[in-house]
Amino acid sequence: MFVYEKKLQYPVNIKQTNPKLAKIIITQYGGPDGELGASLRYLSQRFTMPLPELKGTLTDIGTEELGHLEMIGAIVYQLTKGLTEKEIKESGFEDYFVDHTTGIYPQGASGTPFTAAYLQSKGDAITDLHEDMAAEQKARSTYDNILRFCDDYDVKDAIRFLREREVVHYQRFGENLRLLTDKLDEKNFYAFNPEFDKKCFKNCMKKK
């Protein structure tokens, strides 16, 4: 059960509209390495994690990613609030505007709608944690790319906060991976999952 706190994790107070920048930043709302995919990935993977510490980390980070999704939504909303027709045309925002007006829609910077194909939940703790670490680095890279095109201090301030959190999440997942491999018999784990594969093997042999 989640408890909603009625404030953003980090303040977003943008004074100047910039629809061109909004079209780029929307990718962290519903793009391939965005916050929506991150939250769904972690909150799905947590169920099959074998250790309570791992379940806790994925729940905490998955919940925080929902807060980051809210921040990105607020940034895009403030960058596009009260746009004039002239601003829409001059910024190249008309293709987004035609489909969504200034509503917040989960898509990438290219305009591709969000898809669950962006994430994976494998049920193998080592596999999932490696994916999570890669996902955090891809999100960090995306924020780096956004900052290259951003000259608004108010936007950069919020984006830098989000970028820093991706680095922290990467570190937490790395710690979890070390904890996991310390507690598992790595050789047997990589050869087969003794709680699952042995049963499958026996059932297959019976059928033959």
N, C-alpha and C. Protein backbone atom coordinates (compact mmCIF):
# COMPACT_ATOMS: atom_id res chain seq x y z
N MET A 1 0.85 -1.19 0.00
CA MET A 1 0.00 0.00 0.00
C MET A 1 0.89 1.24 0.00
N PHE A 2 0.53 2.21 -0.82
CA PHE A 2 1.33 3.42 -0.93
C PHE A 2 0.61 4.59 -0.25
N VAL A 3 1.40 5.44 0.35
CA VAL A 3 0.87 6.66 0.97
C VAL A 3 1.35 7.84 0.14
N TYR A 4 0.42 8.62 -0.38
CA TYR A 4 0.77 9.74 -1.25
C TYR A 4 1.00 11.00 -0.44
N GLU A 5 2.19 11.58 -0.60
CA GLU A 5 2.51 12.85 0.03
C GLU A 5 2.30 13.95 -1.00
N LYS A 6 1.48 14.93 -0.68
CA LYS A 6 1.03 15.91 -1.67
C LYS A 6 2.07 17.01 -1.93
N LYS A 7 3.26 16.58 -2.32
CA LYS A 7 4.29 17.52 -2.76
C LYS A 7 5.29 16.73 -3.59
N LEU A 8 5.96 17.43 -4.49
CA LEU A 8 6.97 16.77 -5.31
C LEU A 8 8.19 16.40 -4.47
N GLN A 9 8.92 15.38 -4.90
CA GLN A 9 10.12 14.99 -4.18
C GLN A 9 11.15 16.11 -4.19
N TYR A 10 11.17 16.88 -5.27
CA TYR A 10 12.06 18.03 -5.42
C TYR A 10 11.26 19.11 -6.13
N PRO A 11 11.35 20.36 -5.68
CA PRO A 11 10.49 21.41 -6.26
C PRO A 11 10.74 21.67 -7.74
N VAL A 12 9.67 21.91 -8.46
CA VAL A 12 9.72 22.28 -9.88
C VAL A 12 9.01 23.61 -10.02
N ASN A 13 9.77 24.67 -10.28
CA ASN A 13 9.22 26.01 -10.41
C ASN A 13 9.81 26.68 -11.65
N ILE A 14 9.19 26.41 -12.79
CA ILE A 14 9.69 26.90 -14.08
C ILE A 14 8.94 28.18 -14.45
N LYS A 15 9.70 29.20 -14.80
CA LYS A 15 9.11 30.52 -15.06
C LYS A 15 8.87 30.80 -16.54
N GLN A 16 9.62 30.14 -17.42
CA GLN A 16 9.52 30.39 -18.85
C GLN A 16 9.01 29.15 -19.59
N THR A 17 8.01 29.34 -20.45
CA THR A 17 7.55 28.21 -21.26
C THR A 17 8.60 27.89 -22.33
N ASN A 18 8.65 26.62 -22.70
CA ASN A 18 9.60 26.19 -23.74
C ASN A 18 9.11 24.84 -24.29
N PRO A 19 8.15 24.88 -25.23
CA PRO A 19 7.60 23.62 -25.76
C PRO A 19 8.63 22.76 -26.48
N LYS A 20 9.62 23.38 -27.07
CA LYS A 20 10.67 22.62 -27.76
C LYS A 20 11.42 21.74 -26.76
N LEU A 21 11.73 22.30 -25.60
CA LEU A 21 12.40 21.55 -24.55
C LEU A 21 11.47 20.49 -23.96
N ALA A 22 10.19 20.81 -23.86
CA ALA A 22 9.21 19.86 -23.33
C ALA A 22 9.15 18.60 -24.19
N LYS A 23 9.27 18.77 -25.52
CA LYS A 23 9.23 17.62 -26.42
C LYS A 23 10.40 16.67 -26.20
N ILE A 24 11.51 17.20 -25.70
CA ILE A 24 12.66 16.36 -25.39
C ILE A 24 12.49 15.68 -24.03
N ILE A 25 12.08 16.47 -23.05
CA ILE A 25 12.00 15.96 -21.68
C ILE A 25 10.90 14.91 -21.53
N ILE A 26 9.86 14.95 -22.37
CA ILE A 26 8.77 13.98 -22.28
C ILE A 26 9.28 12.55 -22.39
N THR A 27 10.46 12.37 -22.98
CA THR A 27 11.00 11.02 -23.13
C THR A 27 11.27 10.37 -21.78
N GLN A 28 11.50 11.16 -20.73
CA GLN A 28 11.70 10.57 -19.41
C GLN A 28 10.38 10.33 -18.69
N TYR A 29 9.29 10.66 -19.34
CA TYR A 29 7.96 10.30 -18.84
C TYR A 29 7.57 8.93 -19.37
N GLY A 30 7.61 8.78 -20.72
CA GLY A 30 7.18 7.52 -21.29
C GLY A 30 8.08 6.96 -22.36
N GLY A 31 9.33 7.38 -22.37
CA GLY A 31 10.28 6.89 -23.36
C GLY A 31 10.93 5.58 -22.96
N PRO A 32 11.87 5.07 -23.76
CA PRO A 32 12.45 3.74 -23.53
C PRO A 32 13.24 3.61 -22.23
N ASP A 33 13.76 4.72 -21.72
CA ASP A 33 14.54 4.68 -20.47
C ASP A 33 13.93 5.60 -19.42
N GLY A 34 12.62 5.83 -19.52
CA GLY A 34 11.95 6.80 -18.66
C GLY A 34 11.49 6.26 -17.32
N GLU A 35 10.86 7.14 -16.57
CA GLU A 35 10.46 6.84 -15.20
C GLU A 35 9.26 5.90 -15.12
N LEU A 36 8.37 5.95 -16.10
CA LEU A 36 7.23 5.04 -16.08
C LEU A 36 7.70 3.59 -16.20
N GLY A 37 8.59 3.34 -17.16
CA GLY A 37 9.12 2.00 -17.33
C GLY A 37 9.91 1.54 -16.11
N ALA A 38 10.66 2.46 -15.50
CA ALA A 38 11.45 2.11 -14.32
C ALA A 38 10.55 1.69 -13.16
N SER A 39 9.50 2.46 -12.91
CA SER A 39 8.63 2.13 -11.79
C SER A 39 7.94 0.79 -12.00
N LEU A 40 7.45 0.54 -13.21
CA LEU A 40 6.79 -0.74 -13.50
C LEU A 40 7.78 -1.91 -13.41
N ARG A 41 8.99 -1.70 -13.89
CA ARG A 41 10.01 -2.75 -13.85
C ARG A 41 10.28 -3.18 -12.41
N TYR A 42 10.59 -2.23 -11.55
CA TYR A 42 11.00 -2.56 -10.19
C TYR A 42 9.84 -3.07 -9.34
N LEU A 43 8.67 -2.48 -9.51
CA LEU A 43 7.52 -2.91 -8.70
C LEU A 43 6.98 -4.27 -9.17
N SER A 44 7.37 -4.70 -10.36
CA SER A 44 7.02 -6.05 -10.83
C SER A 44 8.07 -7.06 -10.41
N GLN A 45 9.34 -6.68 -10.50
CA GLN A 45 10.43 -7.61 -10.18
C GLN A 45 10.49 -7.95 -8.69
N ARG A 46 10.00 -7.08 -7.85
CA ARG A 46 10.16 -7.28 -6.40
C ARG A 46 9.52 -8.57 -5.89
N PHE A 47 8.46 -9.03 -6.56
CA PHE A 47 7.74 -10.20 -6.05
C PHE A 47 8.59 -11.46 -6.04
N THR A 48 9.49 -11.62 -7.00
CA THR A 48 10.26 -12.87 -7.11
C THR A 48 11.66 -12.75 -6.53
N MET A 49 11.99 -11.64 -5.89
CA MET A 49 13.30 -11.52 -5.27
C MET A 49 13.40 -12.45 -4.06
N PRO A 50 14.49 -13.22 -3.94
CA PRO A 50 14.58 -14.24 -2.90
C PRO A 50 14.91 -13.73 -1.50
N LEU A 51 15.36 -12.49 -1.39
CA LEU A 51 15.76 -11.95 -0.10
C LEU A 51 14.92 -10.73 0.26
N PRO A 52 14.54 -10.58 1.52
CA PRO A 52 13.71 -9.42 1.91
C PRO A 52 14.41 -8.09 1.66
N GLU A 53 15.74 -8.08 1.77
CA GLU A 53 16.47 -6.84 1.51
C GLU A 53 16.29 -6.39 0.06
N LEU A 54 16.29 -7.36 -0.85
CA LEU A 54 16.12 -7.06 -2.27
C LEU A 54 14.71 -6.59 -2.57
N LYS A 55 13.73 -7.26 -1.97
CA LYS A 55 12.34 -6.84 -2.14
C LYS A 55 12.17 -5.40 -1.66
N GLY A 56 12.79 -5.09 -0.53
CA GLY A 56 12.67 -3.75 0.03
C GLY A 56 13.29 -2.68 -0.87
N THR A 57 14.46 -2.99 -1.42
CA THR A 57 15.13 -2.03 -2.30
C THR A 57 14.28 -1.76 -3.54
N LEU A 58 13.78 -2.82 -4.16
CA LEU A 58 12.98 -2.65 -5.38
C LEU A 58 11.68 -1.91 -5.09
N THR A 59 11.07 -2.18 -3.94
CA THR A 59 9.85 -1.46 -3.58
C THR A 59 10.14 0.02 -3.35
N ASP A 60 11.21 0.30 -2.62
CA ASP A 60 11.57 1.70 -2.33
C ASP A 60 11.90 2.47 -3.61
N ILE A 61 12.74 1.88 -4.46
CA ILE A 61 13.16 2.58 -5.67
C ILE A 61 12.00 2.67 -6.67
N GLY A 62 11.22 1.60 -6.77
CA GLY A 62 10.06 1.64 -7.66
C GLY A 62 9.08 2.72 -7.27
N THR A 63 8.88 2.88 -5.96
CA THR A 63 7.99 3.94 -5.47
C THR A 63 8.58 5.32 -5.74
N GLU A 64 9.88 5.45 -5.54
CA GLU A 64 10.54 6.74 -5.81
C GLU A 64 10.43 7.10 -7.29
N GLU A 65 10.52 6.09 -8.17
CA GLU A 65 10.42 6.37 -9.59
C GLU A 65 9.03 6.93 -9.95
N LEU A 66 8.00 6.52 -9.22
CA LEU A 66 6.68 7.12 -9.42
C LEU A 66 6.71 8.61 -9.08
N GLY A 67 7.48 8.95 -8.04
CA GLY A 67 7.66 10.36 -7.70
C GLY A 67 8.41 11.11 -8.78
N HIS A 68 9.37 10.44 -9.41
CA HIS A 68 10.12 11.07 -10.50
C HIS A 68 9.23 11.25 -11.74
N LEU A 69 8.35 10.28 -11.97
CA LEU A 69 7.39 10.41 -13.06
C LEU A 69 6.53 11.66 -12.84
N GLU A 70 6.13 11.87 -11.61
CA GLU A 70 5.33 13.06 -11.27
C GLU A 70 6.12 14.34 -11.52
N MET A 71 7.40 14.33 -11.19
CA MET A 71 8.25 15.50 -11.43
C MET A 71 8.37 15.82 -12.92
N ILE A 72 8.60 14.77 -13.73
CA ILE A 72 8.71 14.98 -15.18
C ILE A 72 7.39 15.53 -15.73
N GLY A 73 6.28 14.99 -15.26
CA GLY A 73 4.98 15.50 -15.69
C GLY A 73 4.82 16.97 -15.34
N ALA A 74 5.28 17.36 -14.14
CA ALA A 74 5.18 18.76 -13.71
C ALA A 74 6.07 19.66 -14.58
N ILE A 75 7.26 19.16 -14.92
CA ILE A 75 8.18 19.94 -15.76
C ILE A 75 7.56 20.19 -17.14
N VAL A 76 7.05 19.13 -17.75
CA VAL A 76 6.46 19.26 -19.09
C VAL A 76 5.23 20.16 -19.04
N TYR A 77 4.42 20.01 -18.00
CA TYR A 77 3.23 20.85 -17.85
C TYR A 77 3.60 22.32 -17.74
N GLN A 78 4.58 22.63 -16.91
CA GLN A 78 4.97 24.03 -16.72
C GLN A 78 5.65 24.61 -17.95
N LEU A 79 6.34 23.78 -18.71
CA LEU A 79 6.99 24.26 -19.94
C LEU A 79 5.99 24.54 -21.06
N THR A 80 4.79 24.00 -20.95
CA THR A 80 3.81 24.14 -22.04
C THR A 80 2.54 24.87 -21.60
N LYS A 81 2.51 25.36 -20.38
CA LYS A 81 1.30 25.99 -19.86
C LYS A 81 1.05 27.34 -20.54
N GLY A 82 -0.17 27.53 -21.06
CA GLY A 82 -0.56 28.81 -21.64
C GLY A 82 0.12 29.16 -22.95
N LEU A 83 0.48 28.18 -23.75
CA LEU A 83 1.17 28.45 -25.01
C LEU A 83 0.26 29.20 -25.98
N THR A 84 0.86 30.08 -26.76
CA THR A 84 0.13 30.75 -27.83
C THR A 84 0.26 29.92 -29.10
N GLU A 85 -0.60 30.19 -30.06
CA GLU A 85 -0.53 29.48 -31.34
C GLU A 85 0.80 29.73 -32.02
N LYS A 86 1.31 30.94 -31.90
CA LYS A 86 2.59 31.29 -32.50
C LYS A 86 3.72 30.48 -31.88
N GLU A 87 3.72 30.36 -30.55
CA GLU A 87 4.76 29.59 -29.85
C GLU A 87 4.72 28.12 -30.26
N ILE A 88 3.52 27.60 -30.43
CA ILE A 88 3.36 26.20 -30.83
C ILE A 88 3.97 25.96 -32.21
N LYS A 89 3.66 26.85 -33.14
CA LYS A 89 4.16 26.70 -34.51
C LYS A 89 5.66 26.90 -34.58
N GLU A 90 6.17 27.91 -33.91
CA GLU A 90 7.60 28.23 -34.00
C GLU A 90 8.48 27.19 -33.33
N SER A 91 7.95 26.50 -32.37
CA SER A 91 8.75 25.51 -31.62
C SER A 91 8.69 24.11 -32.21
N GLY A 92 7.81 23.91 -33.21
CA GLY A 92 7.64 22.57 -33.75
C GLY A 92 6.82 21.67 -32.85
N PHE A 93 6.01 22.28 -31.99
CA PHE A 93 5.22 21.52 -31.01
C PHE A 93 3.86 21.10 -31.58
N GLU A 94 3.56 21.49 -32.83
CA GLU A 94 2.22 21.26 -33.36
C GLU A 94 1.87 19.79 -33.52
N ASP A 95 2.85 18.91 -33.81
CA ASP A 95 2.53 17.49 -33.97
C ASP A 95 2.07 16.89 -32.64
N TYR A 96 2.74 17.25 -31.54
CA TYR A 96 2.30 16.79 -30.22
C TYR A 96 0.96 17.42 -29.87
N PHE A 97 0.83 18.72 -30.15
CA PHE A 97 -0.38 19.48 -29.80
C PHE A 97 -1.61 18.91 -30.48
N VAL A 98 -1.48 18.53 -31.74
CA VAL A 98 -2.62 17.99 -32.48
C VAL A 98 -3.15 16.72 -31.82
N ASP A 99 -2.26 15.86 -31.34
CA ASP A 99 -2.68 14.60 -30.73
C ASP A 99 -3.11 14.75 -29.27
N HIS A 100 -2.46 15.65 -28.53
CA HIS A 100 -2.67 15.67 -27.07
C HIS A 100 -2.96 17.07 -26.50
N THR A 101 -3.05 18.10 -27.36
CA THR A 101 -3.12 19.49 -26.89
C THR A 101 -1.89 19.70 -26.00
N THR A 102 -2.08 20.06 -24.73
CA THR A 102 -0.91 20.14 -23.83
C THR A 102 -1.04 19.12 -22.70
N GLY A 103 -1.80 18.06 -22.95
CA GLY A 103 -1.90 16.98 -21.96
C GLY A 103 -0.59 16.23 -21.86
N ILE A 104 -0.37 15.61 -20.71
CA ILE A 104 0.87 14.85 -20.49
C ILE A 104 0.63 13.41 -20.94
N TYR A 105 1.35 13.01 -21.97
CA TYR A 105 1.14 11.69 -22.57
C TYR A 105 2.45 10.90 -22.55
N PRO A 106 2.40 9.60 -22.16
CA PRO A 106 3.64 8.81 -22.07
C PRO A 106 4.19 8.43 -23.44
N GLN A 107 5.21 9.15 -23.88
CA GLN A 107 5.87 8.85 -25.15
C GLN A 107 7.33 9.26 -25.06
N GLY A 108 8.10 8.85 -26.06
CA GLY A 108 9.49 9.23 -26.14
C GLY A 108 9.65 10.53 -26.90
N ALA A 109 10.87 11.03 -26.95
CA ALA A 109 11.14 12.28 -27.67
C ALA A 109 10.84 12.14 -29.16
N SER A 110 10.92 10.91 -29.66
CA SER A 110 10.65 10.65 -31.07
C SER A 110 9.16 10.61 -31.37
N GLY A 111 8.32 10.60 -30.32
CA GLY A 111 6.88 10.51 -30.49
C GLY A 111 6.33 9.11 -30.35
N THR A 112 7.20 8.12 -30.14
CA THR A 112 6.76 6.73 -29.99
C THR A 112 6.07 6.55 -28.64
N PRO A 113 4.83 6.03 -28.62
CA PRO A 113 4.12 5.83 -27.35
C PRO A 113 4.81 4.81 -26.46
N PHE A 114 4.57 4.91 -25.17
CA PHE A 114 5.13 3.96 -24.22
C PHE A 114 4.66 2.54 -24.54
N THR A 115 5.56 1.59 -24.34
CA THR A 115 5.23 0.18 -24.50
C THR A 115 5.91 -0.63 -23.40
N ALA A 116 5.23 -1.68 -22.96
CA ALA A 116 5.81 -2.55 -21.93
C ALA A 116 7.03 -3.30 -22.43
N ALA A 117 7.27 -3.26 -23.74
CA ALA A 117 8.46 -3.90 -24.30
C ALA A 117 9.74 -3.21 -23.82
N TYR A 118 9.62 -2.02 -23.23
CA TYR A 118 10.78 -1.31 -22.72
C TYR A 118 11.36 -1.96 -21.46
N LEU A 119 10.62 -2.85 -20.82
CA LEU A 119 11.08 -3.39 -19.54
C LEU A 119 10.97 -4.91 -19.52
N GLN A 120 11.65 -5.50 -18.56
CA GLN A 120 11.65 -6.95 -18.42
C GLN A 120 11.53 -7.32 -16.94
N SER A 121 10.83 -8.39 -16.68
CA SER A 121 10.77 -9.00 -15.36
C SER A 121 10.97 -10.48 -15.56
N LYS A 122 12.19 -10.95 -15.30
CA LYS A 122 12.59 -12.30 -15.69
C LYS A 122 12.35 -13.33 -14.59
N GLY A 123 12.28 -12.89 -13.35
CA GLY A 123 12.12 -13.85 -12.26
C GLY A 123 13.42 -14.48 -11.81
N ASP A 124 14.53 -14.09 -12.41
CA ASP A 124 15.86 -14.54 -12.02
C ASP A 124 16.54 -13.32 -11.38
N ALA A 125 16.84 -13.44 -10.10
CA ALA A 125 17.31 -12.27 -9.35
C ALA A 125 18.56 -11.63 -9.94
N ILE A 126 19.54 -12.44 -10.32
CA ILE A 126 20.78 -11.90 -10.88
C ILE A 126 20.51 -11.21 -12.21
N THR A 127 19.72 -11.86 -13.06
CA THR A 127 19.38 -11.27 -14.36
C THR A 127 18.66 -9.93 -14.17
N ASP A 128 17.66 -9.92 -13.28
CA ASP A 128 16.87 -8.70 -13.07
C ASP A 128 17.71 -7.57 -12.50
N LEU A 129 18.60 -7.87 -11.58
CA LEU A 129 19.43 -6.81 -10.99
C LEU A 129 20.42 -6.24 -12.00
N HIS A 130 20.92 -7.09 -12.88
CA HIS A 130 21.80 -6.57 -13.94
C HIS A 130 21.01 -5.66 -14.88
N GLU A 131 19.79 -6.05 -15.20
CA GLU A 131 18.95 -5.18 -16.04
C GLU A 131 18.69 -3.84 -15.34
N ASP A 132 18.45 -3.90 -14.04
CA ASP A 132 18.15 -2.69 -13.29
C ASP A 132 19.34 -1.73 -13.28
N MET A 133 20.53 -2.28 -13.10
CA MET A 133 21.73 -1.44 -13.12
C MET A 133 21.92 -0.80 -14.49
N ALA A 134 21.70 -1.58 -15.54
CA ALA A 134 21.81 -1.03 -16.90
C ALA A 134 20.75 0.04 -17.13
N ALA A 135 19.55 -0.19 -16.63
CA ALA A 135 18.45 0.76 -16.81
C ALA A 135 18.78 2.10 -16.16
N GLU A 136 19.38 2.06 -14.97
CA GLU A 136 19.73 3.30 -14.29
C GLU A 136 20.81 4.07 -15.05
N GLN A 137 21.75 3.35 -15.64
CA GLN A 137 22.79 4.02 -16.42
C GLN A 137 22.21 4.62 -17.70
N LYS A 138 21.27 3.92 -18.33
CA LYS A 138 20.63 4.46 -19.54
C LYS A 138 19.82 5.70 -19.20
N ALA A 139 19.15 5.69 -18.07
CA ALA A 139 18.39 6.87 -17.65
C ALA A 139 19.34 8.03 -17.35
N ARG A 140 20.46 7.73 -16.71
CA ARG A 140 21.46 8.77 -16.43
C ARG A 140 21.99 9.37 -17.73
N SER A 141 22.26 8.53 -18.72
CA SER A 141 22.73 9.02 -20.01
C SER A 141 21.69 9.91 -20.68
N THR A 142 20.43 9.53 -20.56
CA THR A 142 19.36 10.33 -21.15
C THR A 142 19.27 11.70 -20.49
N TYR A 143 19.40 11.73 -19.18
CA TYR A 143 19.40 13.03 -18.48
C TYR A 143 20.62 13.87 -18.89
N ASP A 144 21.76 13.21 -19.09
CA ASP A 144 22.94 13.93 -19.59
C ASP A 144 22.64 14.57 -20.94
N ASN A 145 21.97 13.82 -21.82
CA ASN A 145 21.64 14.34 -23.14
C ASN A 145 20.65 15.51 -23.06
N ILE A 146 19.68 15.39 -22.17
CA ILE A 146 18.72 16.48 -21.98
C ILE A 146 19.43 17.75 -21.53
N LEU A 147 20.36 17.60 -20.59
CA LEU A 147 21.08 18.78 -20.08
C LEU A 147 21.88 19.48 -21.17
N ARG A 148 22.31 18.75 -22.19
CA ARG A 148 23.07 19.35 -23.29
C ARG A 148 22.22 20.35 -24.09
N PHE A 149 20.91 20.17 -24.05
CA PHE A 149 20.01 21.03 -24.83
C PHE A 149 19.25 22.02 -23.96
N CYS A 150 19.59 22.08 -22.69
CA CYS A 150 18.82 22.88 -21.74
C CYS A 150 19.64 24.06 -21.23
N ASP A 151 19.10 25.28 -21.39
CA ASP A 151 19.78 26.47 -20.87
C ASP A 151 18.92 27.23 -19.86
N ASP A 152 17.85 26.60 -19.40
CA ASP A 152 16.97 27.19 -18.39
C ASP A 152 17.38 26.65 -17.02
N TYR A 153 17.83 27.56 -16.13
CA TYR A 153 18.33 27.12 -14.82
C TYR A 153 17.28 26.33 -14.05
N ASP A 154 16.04 26.79 -14.06
CA ASP A 154 14.98 26.14 -13.28
C ASP A 154 14.75 24.70 -13.75
N VAL A 155 14.86 24.48 -15.05
CA VAL A 155 14.69 23.12 -15.58
C VAL A 155 15.94 22.29 -15.26
N LYS A 156 17.11 22.86 -15.49
CA LYS A 156 18.36 22.14 -15.23
C LYS A 156 18.47 21.70 -13.78
N ASP A 157 18.01 22.54 -12.88
CA ASP A 157 18.09 22.23 -11.45
C ASP A 157 17.32 20.94 -11.14
N ALA A 158 16.10 20.84 -11.65
CA ALA A 158 15.29 19.64 -11.40
C ALA A 158 15.86 18.42 -12.12
N ILE A 159 16.33 18.62 -13.35
CA ILE A 159 16.89 17.50 -14.12
C ILE A 159 18.16 16.97 -13.47
N ARG A 160 18.99 17.86 -12.94
CA ARG A 160 20.21 17.42 -12.25
C ARG A 160 19.89 16.60 -11.02
N PHE A 161 18.84 16.99 -10.30
CA PHE A 161 18.41 16.19 -9.14
C PHE A 161 18.04 14.78 -9.58
N LEU A 162 17.24 14.69 -10.65
CA LEU A 162 16.81 13.37 -11.14
C LEU A 162 18.00 12.55 -11.61
N ARG A 163 18.95 13.19 -12.26
CA ARG A 163 20.16 12.49 -12.71
C ARG A 163 20.93 11.92 -11.53
N GLU A 164 21.06 12.70 -10.48
CA GLU A 164 21.79 12.24 -9.29
C GLU A 164 21.12 11.01 -8.67
N ARG A 165 19.80 10.98 -8.69
CA ARG A 165 19.08 9.84 -8.12
C ARG A 165 19.31 8.56 -8.93
N GLU A 166 19.48 8.71 -10.25
CA GLU A 166 19.79 7.53 -11.08
C GLU A 166 21.13 6.93 -10.65
N VAL A 167 22.10 7.78 -10.34
CA VAL A 167 23.41 7.30 -9.90
C VAL A 167 23.29 6.57 -8.58
N VAL A 168 22.50 7.13 -7.65
CA VAL A 168 22.30 6.50 -6.35
C VAL A 168 21.60 5.14 -6.51
N HIS A 169 20.59 5.09 -7.36
CA HIS A 169 19.89 3.82 -7.59
C HIS A 169 20.83 2.76 -8.17
N TYR A 170 21.67 3.17 -9.08
CA TYR A 170 22.66 2.25 -9.66
C TYR A 170 23.54 1.66 -8.55
N GLN A 171 23.96 2.50 -7.62
CA GLN A 171 24.81 2.05 -6.52
C GLN A 171 24.05 1.09 -5.60
N ARG A 172 22.77 1.38 -5.32
CA ARG A 172 21.98 0.51 -4.46
C ARG A 172 21.78 -0.86 -5.10
N PHE A 173 21.50 -0.88 -6.40
CA PHE A 173 21.33 -2.16 -7.08
C PHE A 173 22.64 -2.94 -7.11
N GLY A 174 23.76 -2.24 -7.24
CA GLY A 174 25.06 -2.91 -7.19
C GLY A 174 25.31 -3.55 -5.84
N GLU A 175 24.94 -2.85 -4.77
CA GLU A 175 25.08 -3.40 -3.43
C GLU A 175 24.20 -4.64 -3.27
N ASN A 176 22.99 -4.58 -3.80
CA ASN A 176 22.07 -5.73 -3.73
C ASN A 176 22.61 -6.93 -4.50
N LEU A 177 23.22 -6.66 -5.64
CA LEU A 177 23.78 -7.76 -6.43
C LEU A 177 24.92 -8.44 -5.67
N ARG A 178 25.76 -7.66 -5.01
CA ARG A 178 26.85 -8.25 -4.21
C ARG A 178 26.29 -9.05 -3.04
N LEU A 179 25.25 -8.53 -2.40
CA LEU A 179 24.60 -9.25 -1.30
C LEU A 179 24.04 -10.58 -1.78
N LEU A 180 23.40 -10.55 -2.92
CA LEU A 180 22.79 -11.75 -3.48
C LEU A 180 23.83 -12.81 -3.80
N THR A 181 24.87 -12.42 -4.51
CA THR A 181 25.88 -13.40 -4.92
C THR A 181 26.66 -13.94 -3.72
N ASP A 182 26.76 -13.16 -2.66
CA ASP A 182 27.41 -13.65 -1.45
C ASP A 182 26.58 -14.75 -0.78
N LYS A 183 25.26 -14.68 -0.91
CA LYS A 183 24.39 -15.61 -0.20
C LYS A 183 23.97 -16.82 -1.04
N LEU A 184 24.25 -16.78 -2.33
CA LEU A 184 23.88 -17.90 -3.19
C LEU A 184 25.11 -18.74 -3.52
N ASP A 185 24.88 -20.00 -3.77
CA ASP A 185 25.94 -20.84 -4.31
C ASP A 185 26.02 -20.50 -5.80
N GLU A 186 26.95 -19.62 -6.16
CA GLU A 186 26.98 -19.09 -7.52
C GLU A 186 27.10 -20.18 -8.58
N LYS A 187 27.93 -21.15 -8.32
CA LYS A 187 28.16 -22.20 -9.33
C LYS A 187 26.88 -22.95 -9.63
N ASN A 188 26.19 -23.38 -8.58
CA ASN A 188 24.93 -24.10 -8.76
C ASN A 188 23.85 -23.19 -9.33
N PHE A 189 23.84 -21.94 -8.89
CA PHE A 189 22.80 -21.02 -9.34
C PHE A 189 22.88 -20.79 -10.84
N TYR A 190 24.09 -20.62 -11.34
CA TYR A 190 24.24 -20.39 -12.77
C TYR A 190 24.02 -21.67 -13.58
N ALA A 191 24.22 -22.81 -12.95
CA ALA A 191 24.01 -24.07 -13.67
C ALA A 191 22.52 -24.38 -13.79
N PHE A 192 21.79 -24.17 -12.71
CA PHE A 192 20.34 -24.38 -12.72
C PHE A 192 19.77 -23.78 -11.45
N ASN A 193 18.48 -23.51 -11.49
CA ASN A 193 17.78 -23.06 -10.29
C ASN A 193 17.28 -24.30 -9.57
N PRO A 194 17.90 -24.67 -8.45
CA PRO A 194 17.58 -25.95 -7.80
C PRO A 194 16.14 -26.06 -7.33
N GLU A 195 15.46 -24.94 -7.11
CA GLU A 195 14.08 -25.00 -6.64
C GLU A 195 13.10 -25.18 -7.80
N PHE A 196 13.56 -24.98 -9.01
CA PHE A 196 12.65 -25.01 -10.15
C PHE A 196 13.09 -25.98 -11.23
N ASP A 197 14.35 -25.87 -11.64
CA ASP A 197 14.81 -26.64 -12.79
C ASP A 197 14.87 -28.15 -12.53
N LYS A 198 15.18 -28.54 -11.29
CA LYS A 198 15.24 -29.97 -10.99
C LYS A 198 13.86 -30.61 -11.17
N LYS A 199 12.82 -29.89 -10.72
CA LYS A 199 11.45 -30.40 -10.86
C LYS A 199 11.08 -30.50 -12.34
N CYS A 200 11.45 -29.48 -13.10
CA CYS A 200 11.16 -29.50 -14.53
C CYS A 200 11.85 -30.68 -15.21
N PHE A 201 13.12 -30.91 -14.81
CA PHE A 201 13.89 -31.99 -15.41
C PHE A 201 13.23 -33.34 -15.11
N LYS A 202 12.82 -33.54 -13.86
CA LYS A 202 12.19 -34.79 -13.48
C LYS A 202 10.87 -35.00 -14.23
N ASN A 203 10.08 -33.93 -14.35
CA ASN A 203 8.80 -34.04 -15.06
C ASN A 203 9.00 -34.38 -16.54
N CYS A 204 10.03 -33.74 -17.13
CA CYS A 204 10.32 -34.02 -18.54
C CYS A 204 10.74 -35.46 -18.74
N MET A 205 11.54 -36.02 -17.80
CA MET A 205 12.01 -37.39 -17.89
C MET A 205 10.83 -38.36 -17.75
N LYS A 206 9.85 -38.03 -16.89
CA LYS A 206 8.69 -38.89 -16.73
C LYS A 206 7.88 -38.97 -18.00
N LYS A 207 7.73 -37.81 -18.69
CA LYS A 207 6.95 -37.77 -19.91
C LYS A 207 7.59 -38.62 -21.00
N LYS A 208 8.94 -38.67 -21.01
CA LYS A 208 9.63 -39.48 -22.01
C LYS A 208 9.41 -40.97 -21.73
